[in-house]
Structure formats: C-alpha cells, structure tokens
Coordinates of C-alpha atoms and ligand atoms in Angstrom, one line a residue:
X8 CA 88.4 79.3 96.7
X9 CA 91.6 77.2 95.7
X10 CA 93.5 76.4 99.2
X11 CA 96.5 74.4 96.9
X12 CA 99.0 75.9 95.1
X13 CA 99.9 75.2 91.3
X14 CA 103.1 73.1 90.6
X15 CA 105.0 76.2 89.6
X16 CA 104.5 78.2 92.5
X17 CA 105.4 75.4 94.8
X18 CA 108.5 74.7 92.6
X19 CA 109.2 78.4 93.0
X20 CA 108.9 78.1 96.5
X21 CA 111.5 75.2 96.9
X22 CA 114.0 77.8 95.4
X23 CA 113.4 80.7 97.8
X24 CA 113.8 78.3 100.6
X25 CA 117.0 76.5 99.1
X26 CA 117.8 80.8 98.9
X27 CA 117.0 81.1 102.3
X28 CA 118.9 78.3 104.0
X29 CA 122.1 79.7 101.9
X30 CA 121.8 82.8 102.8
X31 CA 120.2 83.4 106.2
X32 CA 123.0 82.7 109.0
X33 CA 122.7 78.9 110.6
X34 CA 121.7 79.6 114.0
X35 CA 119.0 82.2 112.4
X36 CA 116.5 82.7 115.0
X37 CA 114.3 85.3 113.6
X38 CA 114.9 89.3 113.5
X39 CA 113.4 89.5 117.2
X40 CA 116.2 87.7 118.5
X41 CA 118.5 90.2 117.5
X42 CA 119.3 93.9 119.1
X43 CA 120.5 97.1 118.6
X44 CA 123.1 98.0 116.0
X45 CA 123.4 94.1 115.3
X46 CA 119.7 94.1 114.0
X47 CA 120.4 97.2 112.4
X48 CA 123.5 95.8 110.9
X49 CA 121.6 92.9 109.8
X50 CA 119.1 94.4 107.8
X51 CA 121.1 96.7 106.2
X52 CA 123.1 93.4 105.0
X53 CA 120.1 91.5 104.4
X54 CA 118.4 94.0 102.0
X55 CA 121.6 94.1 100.2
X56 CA 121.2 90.9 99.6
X57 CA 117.4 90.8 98.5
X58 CA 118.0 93.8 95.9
X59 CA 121.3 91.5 94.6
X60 CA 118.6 88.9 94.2
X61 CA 116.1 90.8 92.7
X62 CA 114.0 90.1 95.2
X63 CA 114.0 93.7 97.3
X64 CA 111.0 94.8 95.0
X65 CA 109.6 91.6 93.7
X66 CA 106.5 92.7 91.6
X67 CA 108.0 95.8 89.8
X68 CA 109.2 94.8 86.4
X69 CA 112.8 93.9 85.7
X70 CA 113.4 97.0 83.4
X71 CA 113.4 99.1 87.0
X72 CA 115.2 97.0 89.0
X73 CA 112.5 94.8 90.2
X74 CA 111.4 90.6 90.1
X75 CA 109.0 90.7 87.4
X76 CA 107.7 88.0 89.7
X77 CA 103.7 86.8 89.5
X78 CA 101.2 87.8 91.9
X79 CA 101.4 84.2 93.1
X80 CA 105.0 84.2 93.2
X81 CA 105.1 87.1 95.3
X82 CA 102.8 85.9 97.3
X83 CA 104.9 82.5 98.3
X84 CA 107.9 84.9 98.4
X85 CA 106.3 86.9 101.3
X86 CA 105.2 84.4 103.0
X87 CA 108.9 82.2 103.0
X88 CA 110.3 85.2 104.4
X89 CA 107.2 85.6 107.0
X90 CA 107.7 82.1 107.7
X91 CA 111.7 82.3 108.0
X92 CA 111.3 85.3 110.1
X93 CA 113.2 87.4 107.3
X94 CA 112.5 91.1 106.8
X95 CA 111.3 91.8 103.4
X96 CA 113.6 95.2 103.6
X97 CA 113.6 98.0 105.7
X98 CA 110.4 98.6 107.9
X99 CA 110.4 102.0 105.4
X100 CA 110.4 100.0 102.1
X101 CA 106.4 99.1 102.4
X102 CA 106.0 102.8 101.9
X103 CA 108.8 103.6 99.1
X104 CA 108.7 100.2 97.2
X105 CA 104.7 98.7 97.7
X106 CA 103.1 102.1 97.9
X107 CA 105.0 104.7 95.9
X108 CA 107.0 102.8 93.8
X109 CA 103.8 100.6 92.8
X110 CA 101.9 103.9 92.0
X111 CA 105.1 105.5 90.1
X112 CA 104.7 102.5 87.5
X113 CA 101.2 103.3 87.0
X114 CA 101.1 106.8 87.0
X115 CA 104.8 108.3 86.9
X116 CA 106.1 109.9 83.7
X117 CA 109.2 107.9 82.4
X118 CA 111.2 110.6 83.5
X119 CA 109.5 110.2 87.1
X120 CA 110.0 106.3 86.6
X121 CA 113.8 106.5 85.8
X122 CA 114.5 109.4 88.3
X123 CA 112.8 108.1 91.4
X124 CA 112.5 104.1 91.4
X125 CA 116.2 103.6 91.4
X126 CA 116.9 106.2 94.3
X127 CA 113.8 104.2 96.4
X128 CA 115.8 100.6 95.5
X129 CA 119.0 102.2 96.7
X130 CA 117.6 103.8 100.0
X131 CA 118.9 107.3 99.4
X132 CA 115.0 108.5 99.0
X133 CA 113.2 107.4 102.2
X134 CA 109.6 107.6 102.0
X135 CA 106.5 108.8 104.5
X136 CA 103.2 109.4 103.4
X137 CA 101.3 112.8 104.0
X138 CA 97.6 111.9 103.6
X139 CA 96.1 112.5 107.0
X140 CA 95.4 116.2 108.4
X141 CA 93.7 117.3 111.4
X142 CA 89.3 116.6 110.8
X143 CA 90.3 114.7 107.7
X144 CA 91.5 111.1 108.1
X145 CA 88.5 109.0 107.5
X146 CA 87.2 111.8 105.7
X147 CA 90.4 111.9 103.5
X148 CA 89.0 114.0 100.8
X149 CA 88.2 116.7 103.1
X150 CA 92.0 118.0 103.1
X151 CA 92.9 121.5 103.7
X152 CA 96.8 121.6 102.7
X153 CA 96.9 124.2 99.8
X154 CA 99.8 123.9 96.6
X155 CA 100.1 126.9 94.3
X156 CA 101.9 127.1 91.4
X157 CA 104.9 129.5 91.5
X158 CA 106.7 129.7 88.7
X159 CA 108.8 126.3 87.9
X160 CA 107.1 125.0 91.8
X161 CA 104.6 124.0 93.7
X162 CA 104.3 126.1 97.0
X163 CA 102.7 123.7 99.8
X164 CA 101.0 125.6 103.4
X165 CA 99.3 123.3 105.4
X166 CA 99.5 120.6 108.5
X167 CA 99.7 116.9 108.3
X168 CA 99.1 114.2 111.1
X169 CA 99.9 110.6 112.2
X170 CA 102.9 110.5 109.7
X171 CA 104.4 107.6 110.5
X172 CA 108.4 107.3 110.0
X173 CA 108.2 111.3 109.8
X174 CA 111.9 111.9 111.5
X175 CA 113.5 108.8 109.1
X176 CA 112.2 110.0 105.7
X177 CA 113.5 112.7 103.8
X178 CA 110.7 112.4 101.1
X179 CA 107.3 112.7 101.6
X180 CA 104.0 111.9 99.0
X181 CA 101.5 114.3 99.6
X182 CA 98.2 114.9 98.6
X183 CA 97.3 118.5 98.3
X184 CA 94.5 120.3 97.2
X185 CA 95.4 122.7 94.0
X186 CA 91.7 123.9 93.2
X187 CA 89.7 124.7 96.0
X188 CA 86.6 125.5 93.3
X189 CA 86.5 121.8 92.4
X190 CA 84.3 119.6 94.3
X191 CA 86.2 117.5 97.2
X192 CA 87.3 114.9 95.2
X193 CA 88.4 116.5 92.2
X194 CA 90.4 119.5 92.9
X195 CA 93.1 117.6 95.1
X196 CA 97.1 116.8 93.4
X197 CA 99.9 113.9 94.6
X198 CA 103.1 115.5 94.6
X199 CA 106.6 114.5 95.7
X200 CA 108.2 117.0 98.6
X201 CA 111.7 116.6 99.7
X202 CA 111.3 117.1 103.1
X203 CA 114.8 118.4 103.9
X204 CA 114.0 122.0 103.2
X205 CA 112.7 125.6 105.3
X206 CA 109.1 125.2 105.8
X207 CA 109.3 121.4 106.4
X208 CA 108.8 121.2 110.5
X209 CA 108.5 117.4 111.7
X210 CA 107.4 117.1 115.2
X211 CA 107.2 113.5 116.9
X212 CA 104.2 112.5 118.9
X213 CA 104.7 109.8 121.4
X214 CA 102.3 106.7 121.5
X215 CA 100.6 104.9 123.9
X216 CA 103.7 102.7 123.9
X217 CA 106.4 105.4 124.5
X218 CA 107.9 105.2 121.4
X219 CA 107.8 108.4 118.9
X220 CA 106.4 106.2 115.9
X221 CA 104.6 108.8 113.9
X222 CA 104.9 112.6 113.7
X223 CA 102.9 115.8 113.0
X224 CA 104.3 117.6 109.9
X225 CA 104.1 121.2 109.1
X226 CA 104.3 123.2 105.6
X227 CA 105.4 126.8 105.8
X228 CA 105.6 128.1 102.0
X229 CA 107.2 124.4 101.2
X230 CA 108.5 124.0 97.6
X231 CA 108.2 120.9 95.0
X232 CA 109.4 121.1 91.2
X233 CA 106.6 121.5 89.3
X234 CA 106.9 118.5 87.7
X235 CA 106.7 116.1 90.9
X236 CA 103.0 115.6 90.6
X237 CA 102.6 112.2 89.6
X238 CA 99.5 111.3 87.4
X239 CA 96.9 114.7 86.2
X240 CA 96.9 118.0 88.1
X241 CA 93.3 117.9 90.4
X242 CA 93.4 114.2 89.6
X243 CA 95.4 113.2 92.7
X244 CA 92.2 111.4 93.7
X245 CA 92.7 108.3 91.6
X246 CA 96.8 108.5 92.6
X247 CA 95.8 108.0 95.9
X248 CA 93.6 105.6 96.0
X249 CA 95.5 103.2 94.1
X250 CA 98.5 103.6 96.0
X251 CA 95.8 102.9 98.9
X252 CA 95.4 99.6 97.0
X253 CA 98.8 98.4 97.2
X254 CA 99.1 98.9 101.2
X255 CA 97.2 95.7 101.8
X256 CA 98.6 93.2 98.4
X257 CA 100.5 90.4 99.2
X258 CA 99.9 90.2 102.9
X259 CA 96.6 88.9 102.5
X260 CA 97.9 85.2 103.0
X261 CA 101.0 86.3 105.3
X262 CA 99.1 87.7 108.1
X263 CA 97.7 84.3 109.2
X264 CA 101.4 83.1 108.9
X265 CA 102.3 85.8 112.0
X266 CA 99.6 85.7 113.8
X267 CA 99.9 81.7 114.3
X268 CA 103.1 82.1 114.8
X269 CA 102.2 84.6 117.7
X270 CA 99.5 82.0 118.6
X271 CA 101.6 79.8 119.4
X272 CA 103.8 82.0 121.9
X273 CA 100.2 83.1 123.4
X274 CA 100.0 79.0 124.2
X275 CA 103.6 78.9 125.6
X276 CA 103.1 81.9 127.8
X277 CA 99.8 79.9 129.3
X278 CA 101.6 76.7 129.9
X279 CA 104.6 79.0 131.2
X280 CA 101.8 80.6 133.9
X281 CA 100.0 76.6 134.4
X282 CA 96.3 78.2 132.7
X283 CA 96.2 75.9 130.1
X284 CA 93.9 73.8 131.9
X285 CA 92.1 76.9 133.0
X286 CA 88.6 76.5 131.0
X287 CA 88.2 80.6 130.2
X288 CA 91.7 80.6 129.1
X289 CA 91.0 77.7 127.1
X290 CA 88.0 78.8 125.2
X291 CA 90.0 81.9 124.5
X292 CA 92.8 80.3 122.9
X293 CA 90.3 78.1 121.0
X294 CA 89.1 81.1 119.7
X295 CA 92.0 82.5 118.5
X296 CA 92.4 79.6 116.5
X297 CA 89.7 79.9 114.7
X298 CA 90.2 82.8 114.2
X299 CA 93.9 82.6 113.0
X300 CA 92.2 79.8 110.4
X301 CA 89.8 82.4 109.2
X302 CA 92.0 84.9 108.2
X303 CA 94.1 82.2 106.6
X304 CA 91.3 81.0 104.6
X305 CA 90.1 84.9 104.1
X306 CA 93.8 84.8 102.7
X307 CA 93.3 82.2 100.6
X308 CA 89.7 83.7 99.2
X309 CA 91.8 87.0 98.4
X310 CA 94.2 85.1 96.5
X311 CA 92.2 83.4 94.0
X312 CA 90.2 86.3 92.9
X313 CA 93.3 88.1 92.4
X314 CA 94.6 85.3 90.1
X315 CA 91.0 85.0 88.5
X316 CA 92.0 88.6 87.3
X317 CA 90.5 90.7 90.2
X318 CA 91.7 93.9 91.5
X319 CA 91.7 94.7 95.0
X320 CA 87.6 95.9 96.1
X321 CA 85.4 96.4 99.1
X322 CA 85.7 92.9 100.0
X323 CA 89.2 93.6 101.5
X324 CA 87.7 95.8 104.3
X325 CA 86.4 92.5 105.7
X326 CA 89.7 91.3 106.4
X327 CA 90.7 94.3 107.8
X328 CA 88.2 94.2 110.2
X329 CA 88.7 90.8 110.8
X330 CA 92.2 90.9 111.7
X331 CA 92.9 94.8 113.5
X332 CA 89.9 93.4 115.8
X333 CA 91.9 90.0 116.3
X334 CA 95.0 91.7 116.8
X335 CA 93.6 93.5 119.6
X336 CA 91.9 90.8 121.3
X337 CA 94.7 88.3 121.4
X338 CA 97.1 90.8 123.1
X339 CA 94.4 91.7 125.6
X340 CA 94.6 87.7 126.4
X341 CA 98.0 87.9 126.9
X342 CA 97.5 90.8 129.4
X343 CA 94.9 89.0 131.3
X344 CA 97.3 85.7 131.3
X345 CA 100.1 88.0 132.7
X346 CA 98.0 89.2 135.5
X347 CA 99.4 91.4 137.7
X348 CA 102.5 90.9 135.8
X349 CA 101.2 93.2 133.3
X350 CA 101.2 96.2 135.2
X351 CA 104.8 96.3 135.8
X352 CA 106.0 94.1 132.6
X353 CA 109.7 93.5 132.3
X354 CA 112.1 92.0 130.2
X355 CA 112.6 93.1 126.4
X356 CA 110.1 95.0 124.3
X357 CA 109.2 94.5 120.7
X358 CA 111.5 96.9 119.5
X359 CA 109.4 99.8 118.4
X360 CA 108.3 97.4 115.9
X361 CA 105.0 99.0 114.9
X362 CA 103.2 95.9 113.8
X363 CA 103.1 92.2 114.8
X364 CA 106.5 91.8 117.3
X365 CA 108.6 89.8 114.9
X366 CA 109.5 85.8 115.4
X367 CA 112.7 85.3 117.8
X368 CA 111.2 88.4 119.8
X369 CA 111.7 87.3 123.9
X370 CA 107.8 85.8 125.5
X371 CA 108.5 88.6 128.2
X372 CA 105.6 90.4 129.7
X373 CA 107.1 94.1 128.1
X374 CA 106.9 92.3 124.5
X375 CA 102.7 91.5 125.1
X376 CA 102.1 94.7 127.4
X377 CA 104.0 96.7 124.3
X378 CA 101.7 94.5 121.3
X379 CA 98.5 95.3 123.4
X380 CA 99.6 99.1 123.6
X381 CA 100.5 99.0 119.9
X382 CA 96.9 96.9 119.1
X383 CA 95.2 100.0 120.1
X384 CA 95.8 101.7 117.0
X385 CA 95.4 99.0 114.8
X386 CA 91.7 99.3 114.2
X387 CA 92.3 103.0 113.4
X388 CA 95.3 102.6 110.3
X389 CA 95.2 101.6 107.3
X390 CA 90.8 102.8 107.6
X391 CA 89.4 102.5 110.9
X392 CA 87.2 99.8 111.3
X393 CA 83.8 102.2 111.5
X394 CA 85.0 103.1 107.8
X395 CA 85.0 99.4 106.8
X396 CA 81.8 98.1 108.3
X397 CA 80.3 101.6 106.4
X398 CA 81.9 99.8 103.5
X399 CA 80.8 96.3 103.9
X400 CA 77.3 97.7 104.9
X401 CA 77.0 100.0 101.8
X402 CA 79.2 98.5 99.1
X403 CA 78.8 94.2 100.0
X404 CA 75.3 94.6 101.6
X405 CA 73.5 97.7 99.2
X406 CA 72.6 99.1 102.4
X407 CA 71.5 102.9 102.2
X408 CA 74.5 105.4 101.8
X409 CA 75.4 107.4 104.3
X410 CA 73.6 111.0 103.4
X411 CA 76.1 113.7 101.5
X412 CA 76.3 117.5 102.1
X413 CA 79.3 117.9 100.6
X414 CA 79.3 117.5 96.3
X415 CA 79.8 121.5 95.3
X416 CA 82.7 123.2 95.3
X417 CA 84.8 122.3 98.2
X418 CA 85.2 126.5 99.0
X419 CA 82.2 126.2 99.5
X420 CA 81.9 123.5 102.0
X421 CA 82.5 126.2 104.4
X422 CA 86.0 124.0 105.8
X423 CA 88.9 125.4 104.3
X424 CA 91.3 128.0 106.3
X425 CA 92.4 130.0 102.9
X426 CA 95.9 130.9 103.4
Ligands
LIG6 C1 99.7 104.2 114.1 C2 99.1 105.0 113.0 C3 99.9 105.3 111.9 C4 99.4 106.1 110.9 N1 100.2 106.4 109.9 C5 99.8 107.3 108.9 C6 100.7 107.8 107.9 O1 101.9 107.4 107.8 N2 100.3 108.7 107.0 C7 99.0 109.1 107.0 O2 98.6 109.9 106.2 N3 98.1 108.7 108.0 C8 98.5 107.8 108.9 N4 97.6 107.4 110.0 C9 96.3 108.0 110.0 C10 95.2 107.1 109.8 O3 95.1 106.7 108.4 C11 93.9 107.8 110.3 O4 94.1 108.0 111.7 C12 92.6 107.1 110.0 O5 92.4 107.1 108.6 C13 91.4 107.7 110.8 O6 91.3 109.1 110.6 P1 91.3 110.1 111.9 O7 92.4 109.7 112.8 O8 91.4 111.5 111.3 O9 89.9 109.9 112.6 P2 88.5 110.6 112.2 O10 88.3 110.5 110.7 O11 88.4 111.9 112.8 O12 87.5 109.6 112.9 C14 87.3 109.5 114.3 C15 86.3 108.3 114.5 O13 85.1 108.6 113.9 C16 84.8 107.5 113.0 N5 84.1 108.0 111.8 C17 84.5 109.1 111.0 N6 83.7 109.2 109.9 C18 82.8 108.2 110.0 C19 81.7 107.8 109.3 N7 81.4 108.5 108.1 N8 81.0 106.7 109.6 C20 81.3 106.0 110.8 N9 82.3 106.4 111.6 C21 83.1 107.4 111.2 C22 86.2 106.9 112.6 O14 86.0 105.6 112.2 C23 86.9 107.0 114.0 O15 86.6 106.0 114.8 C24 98.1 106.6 111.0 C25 97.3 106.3 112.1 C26 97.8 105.5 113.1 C27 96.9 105.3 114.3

C-alpha cells in the first residue's frame, strides 16, 4: 500500500485547488450552509461550471465530453471538492454520469454513445435506476419484470422498489428479464425506459426520516425502442454488474475525508454539551477515530491496486461493511450525546441529503437525529451488509458456498407471476 501521492498528481492537485479558490465564492462555507432555492441556484451554477471545465464527468474520455483524467487524477479531484465542500454535480449525476454513463462507454453502441452521453452532461435525461423488485434485492437475479418484443419495442409489465430519485428522473435503466427459459442469470436484458409515458406509475415511499427519497415504480405495458438495450439481449447480467462496479470508484479515499470531517463536528457537539471529559464518551470518540483512520487507509489499499491495474473485486465489500456499520454507530453517538435533546431535535435538518449531511450543514440536534434516521438504511444500499460478509466469507476466506436450488431455467424456479 502507497499512502503518498506521485509528483504529478500532487501537481494536479495544486491546479484544482488554485480552480477552486477562483471559482468557489470567498466566504464559501460548504453546500450545508446554504438553503433553499439559493442552494439550488448554486448548484445549478456550480455544475455549469464543472462541465465548462471538463470536470462534470472527469473519467469519460474527452471525445464525449468528459476529463480524460487518470484514475489517480480523479481520485485527487473528488476528494478537493470533498475537501472544499463542493458538489461534484447534481445529487442525480452519480446515477447518469458514474453509473450509466460509465456503462454506456463500455457497452453502448456508438449510436447509444452519441445519443445518450451528451443529453446526461446537459441534464435533460435524468437518471434512476430500476434494479430492485419486491423478494429480489439481494437476490437481484431473481427478478420478475417481463420485456417482450413488439414490433420496433420492448413492452415492459412488472414492479420495481426502493427507486431512489424516482419523482426527479424521467429516464430509468432497467433490468428486465426477456427469456424466462434461461437460467436466472442469463435470460435477463438492460434497457433504457423513458419514464414519461402511460404505464410508467411512480409512487413515493416515505422514510424513516420523513422525506420521500425513493419511490415504488410500476410498469403497465411500458414501451422502449428496441434498440435501447445496451450490451447483448439476455446478457444484461454482465451490464449490470459492471455498472454495479462504478457505484463505489473514486469514493474509496473520499469517504474518510467526510466522515472526519463529521468527526470533528461529533467532538464539537461533546464539548458544546461539557462530555468531553466524560470517559464512555471519550472511548467512543477514540473509536471513531480509528475508525475514520481505517477507512482512510482501506482507501488508500483500494487505490493502489487500482493503479497496479486492478479492477474493482470482493475486497470492496470490506469497506462497505466497514463504513455503512460506522456510519451508523457515530450518529447513534451523537444521539446518545444529545440526550433527551434527541427526542424532540430542533433546528435545521440535513436537507434530505440522503448520504453524509454535507460540510457547512448547522451542529443542530435535527441534523444528527435526521443522519441517525438516514444511517438506518445504510447497511442495506449499495448490498446489505449480510451480502458482503457472505462475500468476504465465500470469496476472501474460501469458505463453503452458500447451497443453490436455483441453476435451471428460471420458469422453472417456480417464482415468476407470468403476465
Ligand atoms: C435508501 C435506499 C435506496 C435504494 N435505492 C435503490 C435504487 O435507486 N435502485 C434500486 O434498484 N434499488 C435501490 N435500493 C435497494 C437496495 O439495493 C436493496 O434494498 C438491497 O439490495 C437489499 O435488498 P432487499 O431490500 O430486497 O432485501 P432482501 O434481499 O429481501 O433481504 C432482506 C434481508 O435478508 C438478508 N439476506 C438476503 N439474502 C441473504 C443471503 N443469501 N445470505 C444472508 N443474508 C441474506 C439481506 O441481507 C437483508 O438483511 C435502495 C435501498 C435503500 C435502503
């Protein structure tokens, strides 16, 4: 593990922060400290300015619009603006420029390429993703949603679940399955549905928190062009997975940036209340700090296997475990250090921001009580963490595999509601 950075990426940083100090406004105190339509105002002028930078999708190639930057590069890019307390884009653009857009120059046809990536940089195509469905999230290869072929479309009938950013996206990636006869994995498609259409019902769920973050979506005789599937029909498998590669990229070494960052508001809020010399509370915060160095240094071990050449593997559902579990025990610190406090919390939230609150956001007790709420959930996104020890147990440790029943024909399986 290399914990220094080579003289070119540190050279490249000194730009982005010279880029940073010009263009970020002089009493910038972070994208918490801003509110309603000025923080909305903001970030529509701040992407404007990343995308005139080419820095809105930094690891696409230049030819569509991107940086053409290094995996290193991107990686000190991130974490400047982590650091600055800068949005990277829009809270939708991880899905439409990391996920999809990633995926599209893999898989997409050039035609796919040249129709799609510039509508995602300009923000007219805003994207969700469909994967999840009722009794298959974990199990994501167990989906039921059917897409026929009719004619010159794809006709999609089927429910998906926990679709977050449902009610602002009017595009969705889907994976469908388009021959039930296959086994599981290999009779499944990833298609592209505009979601403004009849047979497209989005219905918000409300969370723990209060806020409607993600949505239950519903497909009644839906229609795609046929040629929106991106990558071989029935071979939506692979499409899928590597677009769930690119969820987790560059914020490998980023994460420990925010979560010290919230460390040290978690300290604040303890001095604020007189428990730092409490010795529970201590330990505690000692322990987040370790913890906060671990995932930095996890950070760092990601790093230099991906510039040794390494793609993304089973090593990553360590850190995920590492830090949804963290995420959820230094909120529930907060809680206990707000006492009483937390059961009627005031002050202002995190607004609805669904991961860490963002720097500049208020040390009020709403702003912890609405991170613990949002913690919850944590250890379920992105793979729950049951998934990942299963991984880390099977894949990292060769422990046994967990027993099949399921290779035949997915029909078969006895789970799918034929339309
Ligand atoms: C805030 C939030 C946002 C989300 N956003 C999206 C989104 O935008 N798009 C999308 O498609 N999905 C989204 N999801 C869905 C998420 O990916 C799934 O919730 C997750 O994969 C778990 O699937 P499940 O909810 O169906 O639980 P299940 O798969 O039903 O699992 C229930 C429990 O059983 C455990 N379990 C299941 N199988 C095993 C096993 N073999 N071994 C051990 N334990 C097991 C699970 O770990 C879990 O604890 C989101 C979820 C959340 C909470």
């Amino acid at each position: 593990m290399d914990i220094t950075y080579p003289p070119e990426a540190e050279a490249y940083r000194a730009g982005i922060r010279a880029f940073l100090t010009d263009n970020l406004p002089a009493d910038w105190a972070g994208m918490g400290a801003l509110h309603g339509e000025e923080r909305e105002e903001f970030r529509r002028a701040w992407r404007r300015i990343l995308a005139d930078n080419d820095l809105l999708a930094p690891s696409w190639p230049k030819e569509y619009g991107g940086g053409g930057l290094s995996h290193i590069e991107q990686v000190v890019l991130a974490e400047e603006l982590a650091r600055a307390g800068a949005p990277e884009g829009f809270e939708n653009d991880s899905l439409g420029i990391k996920l999809l857009g990633n995926t599209l120059i893999v898989f997409g046809t050039e035609e796919q390429k040249s129709h799609f990536l510039p509508r995602i940089l300009s923000g007219e195509h805003v994207w969700c993703q469909g994967y999840s469905e009722p009794e298959a999230g974990s199990d994501l290869a167990g989906m039921r949603t059917r897409a026929v072929l009719d004619g010159d479309h794809w006709v999609l009938n089927g429910q998906k679940t926990w679709t977050s950013s449902g009610t602002d996206a009017n595009r969705m990636f889907v994976i469908a399955r388009t021959d039930p006869g296959a086994p599981k994995h290999k009779g499944l498609s990833f298609l592209l549905l505009p979601m403004e259409q009849p047979g497209v019902e989005v219905r918000p769920i409300v969370n723990a928190a209060g806020y409607d973050a993600f949505n239950e979506v519903f497909f009644t005789d839906a229609r795609l062009p046929k040629e929106n599937v991106v990558g071989e029909v029935n071979g939506g498998w692979l499409v899928a997975n590597t677009l769930l590669g690119f969820e987790r990229g560059v914020r490998v070494t980023t994460d420990a940036i925010r979560y010290a960052g919230e460390l040290e508001l978690l300290t604040q809020l303890a001095r604020e209340r007189g428990l730092t010399k409490d010795s529970h509370i201590r330990a505690k915060l000692s322990w987040c700090h370790s913890r906060v160095q671990l995932i930095r240094y996890r950070g760092y071990r990601a790093l230099t296997s991906f510039m040794q050449g390494a793609r993304p593997g089973p090593d990553g559902a360590i850190s995920k475990l590492v830090w949804s579990e963290y995420f959820q025990r230094y909120t529930e610190l907060a809680v206990e250090i707000l006492g009483p406090d937390a059961l009627a919390p005031s002050g202002d939230g995190n607004g609805a921001v669904l991961v860490v609150p963002e720097s500049g956001t208020e040390n009020s007790s709403r702003r912890w009580v609405d991170a613990m709420l949002y913690a919850r959930a944590a250890t379920i996104y992105g793979g729950s963490v049951q998934i990942q020890r299963n991984i880390i147990g099977e894949q990292l440790l060769g422990l046994p595999k967990e027993p099949r029943l399921d290779s035949g024909p997915f029909e078969e399986i006895g789970r799918l509601r034929t339309a």
